[in-house]
């Protein structure tokens, strides 16, 4: 059988493979040079950025748990100007034939989000909105927790950018469907599913939370079945392309996502223990398609689950 066609189009973002990296687990793209097989990556998602530099949370800010990691980095970043002037050029100078960049953005207000998107212009290939951060003006609930607020913030960013626009949703809601609809109605081009799940670890001897922030977000193997369900539920509600993430450690995890309704996958926490996961997942998806008679990844996702 001829080589499997790995290309996918995620809401206008053209990826040479269906494997991306998840925001916050791959730095700004250049840090893994020499450790990751970049030609097997379809896109690189950068660490979250906002308009101004942001220090993040006090340390300690992460803790390994069975099946994953709890982190409360707190969206530390150098701000959008540094990203555009220093970080992006460094990524492109370091990585030959560099995969397209998805800029992950956040803000403390609706206007804050729109301003980052505006300043980015067309410097990257796509924008991913992290809506799991607090709306400072509205009492600190996250933007992604209320479909009306979500609609408002996605609409504002939609008006500020012509780039493919992804919205990244968190799974800790009773049903993902109203949030999916809000993104669709506001003009999003794709969904990223899922962000981390709120979690806490206690040091029983010190009788204190392990993480200085008190709590954080769970990622890694433990969240994978949760993510598969969210992707499946979202797929039943929308035709928007889905970039799935949450506990992809091997090709089987990625194929599960593709069968549940995702169009591409991102690897995250697994990269910390084995950067080789990118190549293994890429090659394993190709092998799965070949064994099951799919000429392309797009053909596999079009077919989906046998119910
Ligand atoms: C250390 C760390 C930092 C993260 N930073 C961000 C971030 O800046 N923006 C964002 O949208 N998601 C962030 N995430 C969430 C991941 O992109 C991903 O959605 C989540 O970890 C689930 O995938 P995984 O289980 O493969 O890690 C971060 C995750 C980790 C572990």
Tab-separated table of C-alpha atoms and ligand atoms in Angstrom:
chain	number	residue	atom	x	y	z
A	1	UNK	CA	0.000	0.000	0.000
A	2	UNK	CA	1.216	3.532	-0.797
A	3	UNK	CA	2.331	5.762	2.055
A	4	UNK	CA	-0.546	7.038	4.167
A	5	UNK	CA	-1.459	10.675	3.508
A	6	UNK	CA	-0.962	12.265	6.930
A	7	UNK	CA	-2.024	15.814	5.999
A	8	UNK	CA	-4.931	17.412	7.803
A	9	UNK	CA	-6.670	20.766	7.541
A	10	UNK	CA	-7.812	22.057	10.911
A	11	UNK	CA	-10.143	24.951	10.216
A	12	UNK	CA	-7.725	26.477	7.714
A	13	UNK	CA	-4.512	25.442	9.507
A	14	UNK	CA	-2.690	23.147	7.102
A	15	UNK	CA	-0.758	20.478	9.017
A	16	UNK	CA	1.633	18.030	7.320
A	17	UNK	CA	0.864	15.482	10.043
A	18	UNK	CA	-1.987	15.136	12.571
A	19	UNK	CA	0.421	15.461	15.521
A	20	UNK	CA	0.923	18.767	17.333
A	21	UNK	CA	2.328	19.770	20.713
A	22	UNK	CA	0.135	21.048	23.561
A	23	UNK	CA	0.600	24.549	24.934
A	24	UNK	CA	2.866	24.867	27.953
A	25	UNK	CA	4.586	21.540	27.426
A	26	UNK	CA	6.827	22.455	24.478
A	27	UNK	CA	8.116	25.898	25.431
A	28	UNK	CA	8.142	28.149	22.386
A	29	UNK	CA	9.117	25.380	19.997
A	30	UNK	CA	12.927	25.614	19.851
A	31	UNK	CA	13.741	24.174	23.281
A	32	UNK	CA	13.318	20.557	22.142
A	33	UNK	CA	15.534	20.929	19.087
A	34	UNK	CA	17.684	17.808	18.798
A	35	UNK	CA	15.290	15.768	20.950
A	36	UNK	CA	12.138	15.780	18.811
A	37	UNK	CA	11.624	14.628	15.228
A	38	UNK	CA	10.243	17.946	13.931
A	39	UNK	CA	9.330	16.707	10.407
A	40	UNK	CA	6.759	14.477	12.139
A	41	UNK	CA	5.059	17.451	13.787
A	42	UNK	CA	2.152	19.137	12.013
A	43	UNK	CA	2.112	22.167	14.315
A	44	UNK	CA	3.709	23.535	17.448
A	45	UNK	CA	1.563	25.264	20.063
A	46	UNK	CA	3.503	27.888	21.994
A	47	UNK	CA	3.244	28.561	25.737
A	48	UNK	CA	0.323	30.875	26.585
A	49	UNK	CA	0.946	34.585	26.052
A	50	UNK	CA	-0.904	37.734	26.974
A	51	UNK	CA	-0.232	41.419	26.213
A	52	UNK	CA	2.140	42.152	29.100
A	53	UNK	CA	4.775	39.916	30.708
A	54	UNK	CA	3.361	37.819	33.550
A	55	UNK	CA	5.351	36.172	36.388
A	56	UNK	CA	3.078	33.182	36.988
A	57	UNK	CA	2.557	31.593	40.400
A	58	UNK	CA	5.035	31.141	43.271
A	59	UNK	CA	6.920	27.828	43.507
A	60	UNK	CA	6.485	24.929	44.005
A	61	UNK	CA	4.128	24.863	41.069
A	62	UNK	CA	4.018	21.306	39.910
A	63	UNK	CA	3.781	17.858	41.451
A	64	UNK	CA	3.895	14.397	39.894
A	65	UNK	CA	0.951	12.144	40.809
A	66	UNK	CA	0.063	8.570	39.782
A	67	UNK	CA	-0.910	8.805	36.126
A	68	UNK	CA	0.081	12.397	35.592
A	69	UNK	CA	1.047	15.807	36.779
A	70	UNK	CA	-0.640	18.599	38.713
A	71	UNK	CA	0.618	22.038	37.736
A	72	UNK	CA	-0.112	25.621	38.608
A	73	UNK	CA	2.511	27.425	36.551
A	74	UNK	CA	0.074	30.321	36.371
A	75	UNK	CA	0.653	31.221	32.720
A	76	UNK	CA	4.125	32.688	33.186
A	77	UNK	CA	5.178	34.455	30.011
A	78	UNK	CA	7.213	37.285	28.553
A	79	UNK	CA	4.366	39.130	26.834
A	80	UNK	CA	3.347	39.391	23.209
A	81	UNK	CA	6.034	41.869	22.052
A	82	UNK	CA	8.868	39.638	23.268
A	83	UNK	CA	7.099	36.661	21.675
A	84	UNK	CA	6.938	38.423	18.300
A	85	UNK	CA	10.365	40.067	18.345
A	86	UNK	CA	12.555	37.460	20.071
A	87	UNK	CA	10.906	34.098	20.532
A	88	UNK	CA	9.269	33.478	17.156
A	89	UNK	CA	12.368	34.504	15.147
A	90	UNK	CA	14.487	32.268	17.400
A	91	UNK	CA	12.175	29.306	16.774
A	92	UNK	CA	12.327	29.837	13.006
A	93	UNK	CA	16.098	30.276	13.042
A	94	UNK	CA	16.591	27.118	15.122
A	95	UNK	CA	14.244	24.624	13.497
A	96	UNK	CA	14.714	23.910	9.764
A	97	UNK	CA	11.421	23.675	7.878
A	98	UNK	CA	9.723	24.680	11.127
A	99	UNK	CA	6.165	23.403	11.667
A	100	UNK	CA	3.503	26.149	11.760
A	101	UNK	CA	3.009	27.868	15.097
A	102	UNK	CA	-0.279	28.045	16.958
A	103	UNK	CA	-0.123	30.981	19.377
A	104	UNK	CA	-1.947	30.173	22.625
A	105	UNK	CA	-3.384	33.405	24.027
A	106	UNK	CA	-5.063	34.593	27.216
A	107	UNK	CA	-6.072	37.825	28.923
A	108	UNK	CA	-7.657	39.084	32.101
A	109	UNK	CA	-10.456	40.753	30.129
A	110	UNK	CA	-12.294	40.450	26.818
A	111	UNK	CA	-10.311	43.408	25.491
A	112	UNK	CA	-7.070	41.819	26.730
A	113	UNK	CA	-7.685	38.749	24.564
A	114	UNK	CA	-8.595	40.813	21.511
A	115	UNK	CA	-5.498	42.972	21.921
A	116	UNK	CA	-3.101	39.986	21.889
A	117	UNK	CA	-4.786	38.638	18.756
A	118	UNK	CA	-4.602	42.066	17.089
A	119	UNK	CA	-0.907	42.477	17.895
A	120	UNK	CA	-0.093	38.999	16.596
A	121	UNK	CA	-1.537	39.951	13.204
A	122	UNK	CA	-0.468	37.244	10.790
A	123	UNK	CA	2.833	36.401	12.500
A	124	UNK	CA	1.712	32.836	13.255
A	125	UNK	CA	-0.440	30.226	11.490
A	126	UNK	CA	-3.324	30.048	13.984
A	127	UNK	CA	-4.542	31.325	17.331
A	128	UNK	CA	-5.719	29.136	20.193
A	129	UNK	CA	-7.647	30.863	22.986
A	130	UNK	CA	-7.101	29.500	26.481
A	131	UNK	CA	-10.415	30.404	28.122
A	132	UNK	CA	-9.569	28.668	31.421
A	133	UNK	CA	-8.196	31.789	33.045
A	134	UNK	CA	-9.990	34.196	35.394
A	135	UNK	CA	-12.078	37.092	34.140
A	136	UNK	CA	-10.646	39.698	36.503
A	137	UNK	CA	-13.382	42.267	35.828
A	138	UNK	CA	-16.188	39.770	36.468
A	139	UNK	CA	-15.198	38.365	39.843
A	140	UNK	CA	-12.636	35.814	38.750
A	141	UNK	CA	-14.768	33.094	37.125
A	142	UNK	CA	-13.039	31.682	34.089
A	143	UNK	CA	-14.190	32.830	30.641
A	144	UNK	CA	-14.858	29.255	29.683
A	145	UNK	CA	-17.312	28.602	32.497
A	146	UNK	CA	-20.243	30.615	31.174
A	147	UNK	CA	-21.445	30.133	27.590
A	148	UNK	CA	-22.509	33.816	27.328
A	149	UNK	CA	-19.128	35.131	28.443
A	150	UNK	CA	-17.443	32.564	26.209
A	151	UNK	CA	-19.470	33.797	23.235
A	152	UNK	CA	-18.485	37.376	24.039
A	153	UNK	CA	-14.751	36.730	24.315
A	154	UNK	CA	-14.579	34.477	21.239
A	155	UNK	CA	-16.564	37.042	19.213
A	156	UNK	CA	-14.125	39.788	20.251
A	157	UNK	CA	-11.105	37.738	19.173
A	158	UNK	CA	-12.885	36.700	15.975
A	159	UNK	CA	-13.276	40.394	15.113
A	160	UNK	CA	-9.587	40.974	15.872
A	161	UNK	CA	-8.023	38.228	13.728
A	162	UNK	CA	-8.376	36.606	10.328
A	163	UNK	CA	-6.213	33.640	11.373
A	164	UNK	CA	-7.737	30.208	11.962
A	165	UNK	CA	-9.201	30.562	15.458
A	166	UNK	CA	-9.185	27.649	17.916
A	167	UNK	CA	-10.911	27.750	21.296
A	168	UNK	CA	-9.538	25.489	23.999
A	169	UNK	CA	-12.138	24.275	26.457
A	170	UNK	CA	-11.835	22.708	29.897
A	171	UNK	CA	-13.715	19.481	30.682
A	172	UNK	CA	-15.018	20.403	34.157
A	173	UNK	CA	-18.534	21.388	33.061
A	174	UNK	CA	-21.731	19.308	33.256
A	175	UNK	CA	-21.977	19.152	29.455
A	176	UNK	CA	-19.563	20.475	26.847
A	177	UNK	CA	-22.370	21.083	24.330
A	178	UNK	CA	-23.435	24.670	25.288
A	179	UNK	CA	-19.771	25.707	25.207
A	180	UNK	CA	-19.234	24.102	21.821
A	181	UNK	CA	-22.301	25.970	20.507
A	182	UNK	CA	-21.068	29.286	21.940
A	183	UNK	CA	-17.735	28.846	20.124
A	184	UNK	CA	-19.461	27.912	16.891
A	185	UNK	CA	-21.891	30.857	17.099
A	186	UNK	CA	-19.028	33.257	17.796
A	187	UNK	CA	-17.180	32.187	14.651
A	188	UNK	CA	-14.471	29.842	15.934
A	189	UNK	CA	-12.822	27.671	13.262
A	190	UNK	CA	-11.835	24.755	15.504
A	191	UNK	CA	-11.890	23.431	19.060
A	192	UNK	CA	-8.983	22.291	21.230
A	193	UNK	CA	-10.073	19.693	23.780
A	194	UNK	CA	-9.126	19.415	26.638
A	195	UNK	CA	-7.384	21.737	29.057
A	196	UNK	CA	-6.295	20.415	32.476
A	197	UNK	CA	-8.773	19.343	35.178
A	198	UNK	CA	-8.781	21.203	38.546
A	199	UNK	CA	-6.875	19.140	41.106
A	200	UNK	CA	-5.154	19.344	44.490
A	201	UNK	CA	-2.404	17.424	46.268
A	202	UNK	CA	-1.813	17.649	50.034
A	203	UNK	CA	1.456	17.070	51.850
A	204	UNK	CA	0.051	15.269	54.893
A	205	UNK	CA	3.149	15.704	57.056
A	206	UNK	CA	3.242	19.458	56.565
A	207	UNK	CA	-0.573	19.609	56.451
A	208	UNK	CA	-0.328	21.964	53.510
A	209	UNK	CA	-1.064	21.808	49.794
A	210	UNK	CA	2.021	20.680	47.879
A	211	UNK	CA	1.591	23.426	45.293
A	212	UNK	CA	2.090	26.980	46.563
A	213	UNK	CA	-1.023	28.137	44.714
A	214	UNK	CA	-3.094	25.609	46.693
A	215	UNK	CA	-4.471	23.788	43.667
A	216	UNK	CA	-3.635	23.295	40.013
A	217	UNK	CA	-4.601	21.375	36.894
A	218	UNK	CA	-4.253	17.635	36.299
A	219	UNK	CA	-2.784	16.391	33.018
A	220	UNK	CA	-1.283	13.164	31.709
A	221	UNK	CA	-2.508	9.581	31.390
A	222	UNK	CA	-5.131	10.033	34.122
A	223	UNK	CA	-7.121	12.585	32.095
A	224	UNK	CA	-7.152	10.647	28.820
A	225	UNK	CA	-10.499	8.814	29.198
A	226	UNK	CA	-12.112	12.084	30.311
A	227	UNK	CA	-10.764	13.779	27.196
A	228	UNK	CA	-11.970	10.980	24.901
A	229	UNK	CA	-15.515	11.420	26.253
A	230	UNK	CA	-15.413	15.205	25.837
A	231	UNK	CA	-14.165	14.861	22.244
A	232	UNK	CA	-16.882	12.312	21.516
A	233	UNK	CA	-19.616	14.547	23.001
A	234	UNK	CA	-18.328	17.609	21.151
A	235	UNK	CA	-18.195	15.697	17.866
A	236	UNK	CA	-21.851	14.729	18.282
A	237	UNK	CA	-22.713	18.429	18.621
A	238	UNK	CA	-20.588	20.094	15.919
A	239	UNK	CA	-18.783	19.734	12.622
A	240	UNK	CA	-15.967	22.046	13.752
A	241	UNK	CA	-12.544	20.394	13.472
A	242	UNK	CA	-11.158	19.171	16.808
A	243	UNK	CA	-7.566	19.155	18.035
A	244	UNK	CA	-7.585	16.626	20.878
A	245	UNK	CA	-5.191	16.520	23.801
A	246	UNK	CA	-5.033	14.900	27.199
A	247	UNK	CA	-2.792	11.957	28.016
A	248	UNK	CA	-1.433	11.037	24.602
A	249	UNK	CA	1.533	8.798	25.437
A	250	UNK	CA	1.394	6.334	22.550
A	251	UNK	CA	-0.237	5.916	19.152
A	252	UNK	CA	-3.197	3.989	20.587
A	253	UNK	CA	-4.194	7.060	22.629
A	254	UNK	CA	-4.067	9.234	19.522
A	255	UNK	CA	-6.069	6.755	17.424
A	256	UNK	CA	-8.687	6.655	20.180
A	257	UNK	CA	-9.053	10.425	19.845
A	258	UNK	CA	-9.285	10.193	16.039
A	259	UNK	CA	-12.005	7.545	16.336
A	260	UNK	CA	-13.882	9.608	18.944
A	261	UNK	CA	-14.125	12.486	16.474
A	262	UNK	CA	-10.862	14.444	16.622
A	263	UNK	CA	-9.124	15.525	13.403
A	264	UNK	CA	-5.663	15.862	14.958
A	265	UNK	CA	-4.008	15.322	18.327
A	266	UNK	CA	-1.527	17.135	20.532
A	267	UNK	CA	1.005	15.579	22.877
A	268	UNK	CA	1.679	17.330	26.170
A	269	UNK	CA	2.803	15.978	29.529
A	270	UNK	CA	4.220	12.831	27.881
A	271	UNK	CA	6.923	15.029	26.322
A	272	UNK	CA	8.434	15.676	29.756
A	273	UNK	CA	9.353	12.023	30.209
A	274	UNK	CA	9.940	11.082	26.557
A	275	UNK	CA	10.266	13.548	23.655
A	276	UNK	CA	10.357	10.457	21.405
A	277	UNK	CA	6.579	10.279	21.844
A	278	UNK	CA	6.117	12.605	18.833
A	279	UNK	CA	7.728	10.165	16.397
A	280	UNK	CA	6.127	7.113	18.046
A	281	UNK	CA	2.638	8.620	17.829
A	282	UNK	CA	3.142	9.796	14.240
A	283	UNK	CA	4.484	6.437	13.046
A	284	UNK	CA	1.857	4.511	14.983
A	285	UNK	CA	-1.011	6.493	13.408
A	286	UNK	CA	0.435	5.846	9.928
A	287	UNK	CA	0.805	2.169	10.724
A	288	UNK	CA	-2.763	1.950	12.072
A	289	UNK	CA	-4.172	3.587	8.920
A	290	UNK	CA	-2.193	1.227	6.680
A	291	UNK	CA	-3.271	-1.868	8.652
A	292	UNK	CA	-6.916	-0.849	8.563
A	293	UNK	CA	-6.954	0.108	4.886
A	294	UNK	CA	-7.209	3.899	5.243
A	295	UNK	CA	-5.253	5.800	2.588
A	296	UNK	CA	-5.265	8.957	4.685
A	297	UNK	CA	-5.825	10.150	8.240
A	298	UNK	CA	-8.707	12.242	6.890
A	299	UNK	CA	-10.335	9.036	5.608
A	300	UNK	CA	-9.989	7.462	9.041
A	301	UNK	CA	-11.561	10.423	10.829
A	302	UNK	CA	-14.342	10.633	8.222
A	303	UNK	CA	-15.229	7.035	9.048
A	304	UNK	CA	-14.840	7.367	12.836
A	305	UNK	CA	-16.303	4.901	15.303
A	306	UNK	CA	-18.160	1.737	14.343
A	307	UNK	CA	-21.306	2.061	16.453
B	1	LIG	C1	3.148	22.436	32.683
B	1	LIG	C2	1.911	22.708	31.848
B	1	LIG	C3	1.690	23.983	31.361
B	1	LIG	C4	0.550	24.259	30.578
B	1	LIG	N1	0.364	25.514	30.080
B	1	LIG	C5	-0.719	25.773	29.305
B	1	LIG	C6	-0.913	27.066	28.724
B	1	LIG	O1	-0.082	27.986	28.867
B	1	LIG	N2	-2.037	27.272	27.981
B	1	LIG	C7	-2.966	26.277	27.774
B	1	LIG	O2	-3.964	26.517	27.090
B	1	LIG	N3	-2.780	25.023	28.272
B	1	LIG	C8	-1.697	24.765	29.025
B	1	LIG	N4	-1.509	23.492	29.535
B	1	LIG	C9	-2.483	22.418	29.221
B	1	LIG	C10	-1.974	21.511	28.086
B	1	LIG	O3	-1.770	22.241	26.905
B	1	LIG	C11	-2.958	20.352	27.808
B	1	LIG	O4	-4.205	20.873	27.429
B	1	LIG	C12	-3.159	19.447	29.023
B	1	LIG	O5	-1.962	19.302	29.746
B	1	LIG	C13	-3.687	18.064	28.623
B	1	LIG	O6	-2.792	17.378	27.772
B	1	LIG	P1	-1.649	16.336	28.320
B	1	LIG	O7	-2.355	15.423	29.288
B	1	LIG	O8	-1.136	15.649	27.112
B	1	LIG	O9	-0.604	17.179	29.002
B	1	LIG	C14	-0.374	23.209	30.301
B	1	LIG	C15	-0.120	21.918	30.806
B	1	LIG	C16	0.997	21.655	31.561
B	1	LIG	C17	1.248	20.244	32.062
